[in-house]
Structure formats: structure tokens, C-alpha cells
PDB file of C-alpha atoms and ligand atoms in Angstrom:
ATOM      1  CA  UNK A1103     130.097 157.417  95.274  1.00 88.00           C
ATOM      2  CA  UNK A1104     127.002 157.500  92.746  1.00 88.00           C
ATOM      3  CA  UNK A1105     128.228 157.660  89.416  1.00 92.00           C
ATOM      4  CA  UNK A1106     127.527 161.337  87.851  1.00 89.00           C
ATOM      5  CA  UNK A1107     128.381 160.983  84.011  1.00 89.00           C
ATOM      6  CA  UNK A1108     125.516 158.626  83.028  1.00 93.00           C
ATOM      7  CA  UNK A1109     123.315 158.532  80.308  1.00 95.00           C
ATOM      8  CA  UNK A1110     120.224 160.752  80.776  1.00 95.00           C
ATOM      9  CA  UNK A1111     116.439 159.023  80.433  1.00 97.00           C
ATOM     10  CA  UNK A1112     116.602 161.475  76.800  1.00 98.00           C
ATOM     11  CA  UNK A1113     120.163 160.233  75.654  1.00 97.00           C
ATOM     12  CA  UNK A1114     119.269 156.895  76.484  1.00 98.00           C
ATOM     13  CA  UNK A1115     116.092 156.590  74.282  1.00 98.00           C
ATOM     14  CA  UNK A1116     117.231 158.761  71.619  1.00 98.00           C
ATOM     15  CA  UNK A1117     120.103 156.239  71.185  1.00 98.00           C
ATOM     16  CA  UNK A1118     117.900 153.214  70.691  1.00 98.00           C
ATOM     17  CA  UNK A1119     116.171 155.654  67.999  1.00 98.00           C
ATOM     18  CA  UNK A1120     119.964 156.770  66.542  1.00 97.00           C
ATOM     19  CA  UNK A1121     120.720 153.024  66.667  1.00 97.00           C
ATOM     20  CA  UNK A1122     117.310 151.818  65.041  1.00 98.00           C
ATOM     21  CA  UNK A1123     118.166 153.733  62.140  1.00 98.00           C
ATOM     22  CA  UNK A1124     121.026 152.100  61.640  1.00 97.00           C
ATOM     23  CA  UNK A1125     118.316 149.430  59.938  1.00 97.00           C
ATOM     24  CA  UNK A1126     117.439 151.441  57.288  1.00 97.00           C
ATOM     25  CA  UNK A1127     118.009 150.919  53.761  1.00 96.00           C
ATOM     26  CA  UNK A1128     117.699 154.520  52.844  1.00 97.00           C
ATOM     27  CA  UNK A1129     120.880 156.130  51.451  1.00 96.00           C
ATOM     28  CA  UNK A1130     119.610 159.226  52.143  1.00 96.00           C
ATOM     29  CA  UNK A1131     117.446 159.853  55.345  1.00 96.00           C
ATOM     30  CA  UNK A1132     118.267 156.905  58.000  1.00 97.00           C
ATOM     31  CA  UNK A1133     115.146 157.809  60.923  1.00 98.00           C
ATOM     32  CA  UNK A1134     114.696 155.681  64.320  1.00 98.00           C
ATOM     33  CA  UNK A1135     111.841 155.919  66.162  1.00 98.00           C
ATOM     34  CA  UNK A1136     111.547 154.631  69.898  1.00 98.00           C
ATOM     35  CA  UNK A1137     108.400 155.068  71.819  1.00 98.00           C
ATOM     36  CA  UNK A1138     108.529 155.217  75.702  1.00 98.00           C
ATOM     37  CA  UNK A1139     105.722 155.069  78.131  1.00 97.00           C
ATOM     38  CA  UNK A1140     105.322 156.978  81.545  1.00 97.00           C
ATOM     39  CA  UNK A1141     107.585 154.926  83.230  1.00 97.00           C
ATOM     40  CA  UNK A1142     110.380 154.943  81.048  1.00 98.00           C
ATOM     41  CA  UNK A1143     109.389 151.524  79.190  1.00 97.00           C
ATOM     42  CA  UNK A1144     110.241 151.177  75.740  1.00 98.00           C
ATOM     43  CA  UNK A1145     106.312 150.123  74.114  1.00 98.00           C
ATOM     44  CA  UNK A1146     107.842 150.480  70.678  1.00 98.00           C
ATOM     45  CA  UNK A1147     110.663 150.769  68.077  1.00 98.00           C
ATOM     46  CA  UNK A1148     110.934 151.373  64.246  1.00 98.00           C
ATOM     47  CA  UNK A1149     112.789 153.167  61.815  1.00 98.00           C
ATOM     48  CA  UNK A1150     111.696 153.779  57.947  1.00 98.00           C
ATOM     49  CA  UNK A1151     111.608 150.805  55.587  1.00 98.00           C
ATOM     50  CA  UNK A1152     109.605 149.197  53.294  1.00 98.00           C
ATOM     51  CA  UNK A1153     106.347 147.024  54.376  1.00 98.00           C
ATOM     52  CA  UNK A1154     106.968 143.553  55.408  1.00 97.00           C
ATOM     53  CA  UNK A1155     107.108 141.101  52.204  1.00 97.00           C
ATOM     54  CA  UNK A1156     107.994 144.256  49.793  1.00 98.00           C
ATOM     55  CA  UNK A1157     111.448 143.542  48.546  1.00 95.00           C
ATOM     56  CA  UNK A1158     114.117 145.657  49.404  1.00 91.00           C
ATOM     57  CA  UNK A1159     115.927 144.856  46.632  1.00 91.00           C
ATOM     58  CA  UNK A1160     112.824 145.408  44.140  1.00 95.00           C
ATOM     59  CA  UNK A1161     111.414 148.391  45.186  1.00 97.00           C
ATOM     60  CA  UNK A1162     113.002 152.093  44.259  1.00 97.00           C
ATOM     61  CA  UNK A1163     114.936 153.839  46.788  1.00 97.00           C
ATOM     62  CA  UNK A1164     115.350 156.842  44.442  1.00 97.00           C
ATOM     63  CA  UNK A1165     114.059 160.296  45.500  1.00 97.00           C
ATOM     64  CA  UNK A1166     113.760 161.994  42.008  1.00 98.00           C
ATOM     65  CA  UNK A1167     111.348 160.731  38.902  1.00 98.00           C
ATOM     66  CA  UNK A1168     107.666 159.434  38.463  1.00 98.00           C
ATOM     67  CA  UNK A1169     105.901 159.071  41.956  1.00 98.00           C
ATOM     68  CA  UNK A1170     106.033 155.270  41.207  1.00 98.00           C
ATOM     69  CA  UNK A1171     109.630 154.716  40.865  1.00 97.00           C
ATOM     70  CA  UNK A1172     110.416 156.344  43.684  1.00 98.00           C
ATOM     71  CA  UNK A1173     110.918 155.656  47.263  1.00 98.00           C
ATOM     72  CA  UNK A1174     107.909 157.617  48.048  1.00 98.00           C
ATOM     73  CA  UNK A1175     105.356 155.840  46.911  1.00 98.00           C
ATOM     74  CA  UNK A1176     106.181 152.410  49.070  1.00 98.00           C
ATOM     75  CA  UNK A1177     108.503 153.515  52.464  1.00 98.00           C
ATOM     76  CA  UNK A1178     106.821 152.813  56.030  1.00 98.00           C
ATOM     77  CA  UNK A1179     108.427 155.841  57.996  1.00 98.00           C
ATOM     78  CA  UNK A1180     109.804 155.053  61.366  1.00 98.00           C
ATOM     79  CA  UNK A1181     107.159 156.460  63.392  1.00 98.00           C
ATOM     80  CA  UNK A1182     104.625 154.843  61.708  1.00 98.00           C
ATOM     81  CA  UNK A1183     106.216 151.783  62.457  1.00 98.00           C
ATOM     82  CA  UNK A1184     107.364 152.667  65.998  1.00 98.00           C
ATOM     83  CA  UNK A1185     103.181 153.409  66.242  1.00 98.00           C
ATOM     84  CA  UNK A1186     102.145 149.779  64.675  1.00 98.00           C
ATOM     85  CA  UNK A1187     105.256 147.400  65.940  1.00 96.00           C
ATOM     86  CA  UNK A1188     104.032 149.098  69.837  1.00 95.00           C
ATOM     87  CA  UNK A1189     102.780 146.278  72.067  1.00 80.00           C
ATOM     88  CA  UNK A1190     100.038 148.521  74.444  1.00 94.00           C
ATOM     89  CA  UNK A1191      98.309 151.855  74.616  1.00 96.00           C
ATOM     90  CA  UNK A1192     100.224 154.735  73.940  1.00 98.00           C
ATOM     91  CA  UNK A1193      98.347 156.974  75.385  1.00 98.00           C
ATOM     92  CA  UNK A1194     100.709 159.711  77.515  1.00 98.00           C
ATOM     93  CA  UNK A1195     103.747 158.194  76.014  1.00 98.00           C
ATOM     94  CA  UNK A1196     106.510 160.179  74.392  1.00 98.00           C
ATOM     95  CA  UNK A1197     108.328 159.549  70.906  1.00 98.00           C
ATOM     96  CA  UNK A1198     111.886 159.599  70.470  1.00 98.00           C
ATOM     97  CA  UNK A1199     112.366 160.488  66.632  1.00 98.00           C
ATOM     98  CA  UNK A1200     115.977 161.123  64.666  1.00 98.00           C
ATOM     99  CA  UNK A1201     114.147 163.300  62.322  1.00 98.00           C
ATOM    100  CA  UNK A1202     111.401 165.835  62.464  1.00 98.00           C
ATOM    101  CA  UNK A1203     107.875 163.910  62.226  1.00 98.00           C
ATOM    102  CA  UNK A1204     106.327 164.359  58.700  1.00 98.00           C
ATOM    103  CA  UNK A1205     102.513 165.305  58.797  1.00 98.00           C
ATOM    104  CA  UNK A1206     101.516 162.267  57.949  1.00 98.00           C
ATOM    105  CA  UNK A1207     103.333 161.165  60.893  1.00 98.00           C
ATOM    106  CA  UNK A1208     101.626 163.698  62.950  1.00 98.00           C
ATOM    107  CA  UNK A1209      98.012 162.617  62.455  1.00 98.00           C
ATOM    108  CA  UNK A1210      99.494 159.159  63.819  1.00 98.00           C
ATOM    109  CA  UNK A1211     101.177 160.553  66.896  1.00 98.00           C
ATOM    110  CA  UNK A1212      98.031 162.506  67.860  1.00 98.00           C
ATOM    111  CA  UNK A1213      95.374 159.964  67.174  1.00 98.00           C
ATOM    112  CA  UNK A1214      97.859 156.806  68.963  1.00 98.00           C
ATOM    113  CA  UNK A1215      97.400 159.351  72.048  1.00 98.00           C
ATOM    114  CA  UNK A1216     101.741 160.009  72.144  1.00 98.00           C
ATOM    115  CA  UNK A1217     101.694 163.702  74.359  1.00 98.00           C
ATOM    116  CA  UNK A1218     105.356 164.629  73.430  1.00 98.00           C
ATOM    117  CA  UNK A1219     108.012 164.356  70.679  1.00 98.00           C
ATOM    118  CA  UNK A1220     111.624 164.579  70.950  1.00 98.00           C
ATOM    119  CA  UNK A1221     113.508 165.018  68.096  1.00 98.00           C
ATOM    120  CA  UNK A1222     116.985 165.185  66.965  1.00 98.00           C
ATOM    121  CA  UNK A1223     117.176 167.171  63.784  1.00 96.00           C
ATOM    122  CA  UNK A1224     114.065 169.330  62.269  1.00 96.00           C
ATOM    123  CA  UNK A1225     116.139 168.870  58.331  1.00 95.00           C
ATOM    124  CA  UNK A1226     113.082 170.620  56.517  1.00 96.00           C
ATOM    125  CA  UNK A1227     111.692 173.172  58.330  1.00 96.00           C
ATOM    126  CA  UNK A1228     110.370 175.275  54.932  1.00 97.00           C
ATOM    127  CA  UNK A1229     108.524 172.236  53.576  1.00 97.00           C
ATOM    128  CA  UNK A1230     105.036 172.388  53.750  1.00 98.00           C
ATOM    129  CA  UNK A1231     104.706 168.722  55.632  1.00 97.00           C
ATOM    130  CA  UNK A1232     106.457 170.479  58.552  1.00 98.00           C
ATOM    131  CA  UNK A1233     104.619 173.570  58.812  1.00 98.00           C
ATOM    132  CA  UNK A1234     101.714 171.112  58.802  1.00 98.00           C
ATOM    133  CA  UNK A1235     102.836 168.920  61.672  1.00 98.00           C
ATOM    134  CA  UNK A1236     103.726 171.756  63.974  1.00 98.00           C
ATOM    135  CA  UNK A1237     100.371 173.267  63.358  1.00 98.00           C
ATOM    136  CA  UNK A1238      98.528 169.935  63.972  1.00 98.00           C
ATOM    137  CA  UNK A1239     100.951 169.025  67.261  1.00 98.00           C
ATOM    138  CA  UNK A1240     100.287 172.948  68.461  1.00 98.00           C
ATOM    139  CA  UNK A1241      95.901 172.464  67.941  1.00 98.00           C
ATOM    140  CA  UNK A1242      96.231 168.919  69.458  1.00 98.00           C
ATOM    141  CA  UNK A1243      98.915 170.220  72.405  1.00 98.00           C
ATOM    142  CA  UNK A1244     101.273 167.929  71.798  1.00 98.00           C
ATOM    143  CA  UNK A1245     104.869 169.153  73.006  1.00 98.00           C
ATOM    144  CA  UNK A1246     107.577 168.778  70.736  1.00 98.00           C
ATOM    145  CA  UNK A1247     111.544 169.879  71.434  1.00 98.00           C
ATOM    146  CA  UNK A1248     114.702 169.688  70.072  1.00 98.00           C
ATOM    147  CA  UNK A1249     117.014 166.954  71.807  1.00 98.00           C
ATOM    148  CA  UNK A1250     120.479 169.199  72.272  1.00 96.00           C
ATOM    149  CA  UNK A1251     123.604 168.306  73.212  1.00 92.00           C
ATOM    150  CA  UNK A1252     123.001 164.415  72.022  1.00 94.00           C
ATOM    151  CA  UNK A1253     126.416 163.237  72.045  1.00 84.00           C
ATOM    152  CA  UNK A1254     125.513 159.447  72.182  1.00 87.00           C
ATOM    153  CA  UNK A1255     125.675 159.049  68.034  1.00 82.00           C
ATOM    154  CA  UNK A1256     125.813 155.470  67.157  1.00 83.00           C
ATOM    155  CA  UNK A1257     128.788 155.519  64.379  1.00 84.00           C
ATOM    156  CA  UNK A1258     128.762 151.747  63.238  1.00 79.00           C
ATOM    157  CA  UNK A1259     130.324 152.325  59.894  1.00 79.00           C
ATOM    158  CA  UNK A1260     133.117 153.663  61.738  1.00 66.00           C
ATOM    159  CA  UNK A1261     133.961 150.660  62.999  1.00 59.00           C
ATOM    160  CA  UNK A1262     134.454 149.223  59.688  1.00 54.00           C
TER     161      UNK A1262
HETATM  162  N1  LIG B 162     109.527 161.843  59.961  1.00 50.68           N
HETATM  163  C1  LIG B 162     110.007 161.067  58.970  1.00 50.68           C
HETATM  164  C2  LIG B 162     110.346 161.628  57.765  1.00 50.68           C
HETATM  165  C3  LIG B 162     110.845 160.820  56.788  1.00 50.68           C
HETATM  166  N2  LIG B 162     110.985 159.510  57.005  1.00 50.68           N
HETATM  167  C4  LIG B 162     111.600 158.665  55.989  1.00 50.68           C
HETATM  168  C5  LIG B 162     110.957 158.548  54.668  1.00 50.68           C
HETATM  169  C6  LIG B 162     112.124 158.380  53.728  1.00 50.68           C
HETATM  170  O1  LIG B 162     112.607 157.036  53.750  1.00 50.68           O
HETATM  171  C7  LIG B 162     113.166 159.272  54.357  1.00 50.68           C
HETATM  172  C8  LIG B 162     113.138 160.699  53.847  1.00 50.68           C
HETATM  173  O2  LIG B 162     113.881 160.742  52.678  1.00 50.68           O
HETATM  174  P1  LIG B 162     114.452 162.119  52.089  1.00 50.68           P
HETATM  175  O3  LIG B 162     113.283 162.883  51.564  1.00 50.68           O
HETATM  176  O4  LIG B 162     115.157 162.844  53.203  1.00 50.68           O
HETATM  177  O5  LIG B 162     115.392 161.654  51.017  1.00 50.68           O
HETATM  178  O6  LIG B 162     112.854 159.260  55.726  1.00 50.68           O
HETATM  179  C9  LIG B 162     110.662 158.965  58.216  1.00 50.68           C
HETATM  180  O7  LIG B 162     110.829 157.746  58.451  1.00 50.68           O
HETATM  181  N3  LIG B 162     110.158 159.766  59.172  1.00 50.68           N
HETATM  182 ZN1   ZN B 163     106.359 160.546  58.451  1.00 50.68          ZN
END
């Protein structure tokens, strides 16, 4: 008998982002990204760090103070890095994201040609950056949706 209780396409992928994040640095915010294509090929992963030959241990991870001593000014965010680490066109693909794209984020998305975003947690809805995203995703028709019921959750410090 065919096995009913297996992962969905949207559990599946979302885990590889839950479980990218588990690379981050960031105390605060750990995001995955994991880009699939129309055939349900991962074409790219990332989560939010700092550019390649910045030191982790130099640079800020603060979120309060001057601009420049704070992570701000210096973090690649997972989608961004999802976008660059992808090895082919991205055009139709969809985006697997553990937090709410950014707008910054969003003007990547569109332009890489990515049609749809799934996303687990939308953590700051009243910012302006968000308001901006959903209006940029709604002019460019790009469908975005809430994953629910994601009961995957990749735990590691648990097992401590
Ligand atoms: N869509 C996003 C939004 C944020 N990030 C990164 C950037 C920072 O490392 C962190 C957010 O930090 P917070 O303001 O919550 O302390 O998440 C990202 O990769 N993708
Ligand atoms: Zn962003």
C-alpha cells in the first residue's frame, strides 16, 4: 500500500529553507531560502550571512546603534543569496523563504523572474519594507502565501 503520511512538495522545500537557516550567525532572525524550479529541482539555497571573506567574527551582529556598527549595514539576506548561489534561470521558479521577503528582496525576486513565494512567518507586517514588497509582488503578479500547518521544524539545538 502507497505510503499516505509523506512529506508534501511544500514541507519538503520549506525544510531545506528551515534547515538552511540553521547556518546563520544571526542571534536574532535565522532566514533560509530554497529556490525550486518547475519541476521540483532545487536551483538554489541560502540563508542570511555576511559576504564571503567578511569576518564573522569582525563584523557587528548588533541591531541597535550607528548604521555602521550594526548588522545592517554588511548582512547578505537569504534570498539574495538563494538568488546569486542559483546555478540556472529562475525564471517560473518559486522561493521557499522562513521569513517574509524584505523589499529589497522583492526587487530581486521579480527581476530573477521567481513567479511565487512561500513563506513561513510574515514577523513585520507594519514595517514599511513589507508594505513595500507586497505592493511590488501585487504590480509585478507575483503570488505569495503563507506556508500553514509546517510541522517539519528542524530543532538541532534540541539535540544538544
Ligand atoms: N527577508 C529577509 C529579511 C531579513 N533577513 C535577515 C537580515 C538580518 O540578518 C535578519 C533580520 O534581523 P532582525 O531585524 O529580525 O533582527 O534577517 C533575511 O535574510 N531575509
Ligand atoms: Zn531581504
Amino acid at each position: 500500500m502507497k505510503r499516505q503520511n509523506y512529506l508534501k512538495w511544500d514541507d519538503y522545500f520549506m525544510g531545506v529553507a528551515d534547515l538552511s537557516s540553521k547556518r546563520s550567525k544571526d542571534d536574532t532572525s535565522q532566514v533560509g531560502a530554497c529556490i525550486v524550479n518547475e519541476r521540483n529541482h532545487i536551483v538554489g539555497i541560502g540563508y542570511n550571512g555576511f559576504p564571503i571573506g567578511c569576518s564573522d567574527d569582525e563584523l557587528p551582529w548588533e541591531r541597535e546603534g550607528e548604521f555602521l556598527d550594526t548588522k545592517y549595514a554588511y548582512v547578505v539576506h537569504a534570498e539574495a543569496n538563494a538568488i546569486l548561489n542559483s546555478s540556472t534561470d529562475l525564471l517560473d521558479s518559486r522561493i521557499y523563504v522562513t521569513l517574509f521577503p524584505c523589499n529589497e528582496c522583492a526587487k530581486l525576486i521579480i527581476q530573477s523572474g521567481i513567479k511565487e513565494v512561500v513563506y513561513l512567518e510574515d514577523k513585520y507586517p507594519d514595517l514599511d519594507m513589507t508594505k513595500a514588497s507586497k505592493k511590488l509582488f501585487d504590480m509585478a503578479k507575483i503570488q505569495y502565501r503563507p506556508l500553514k500547518n509546517y510541522k517539519v521544524k528542524i530543532n538541532h539545538e534540541e539535540t544538544k
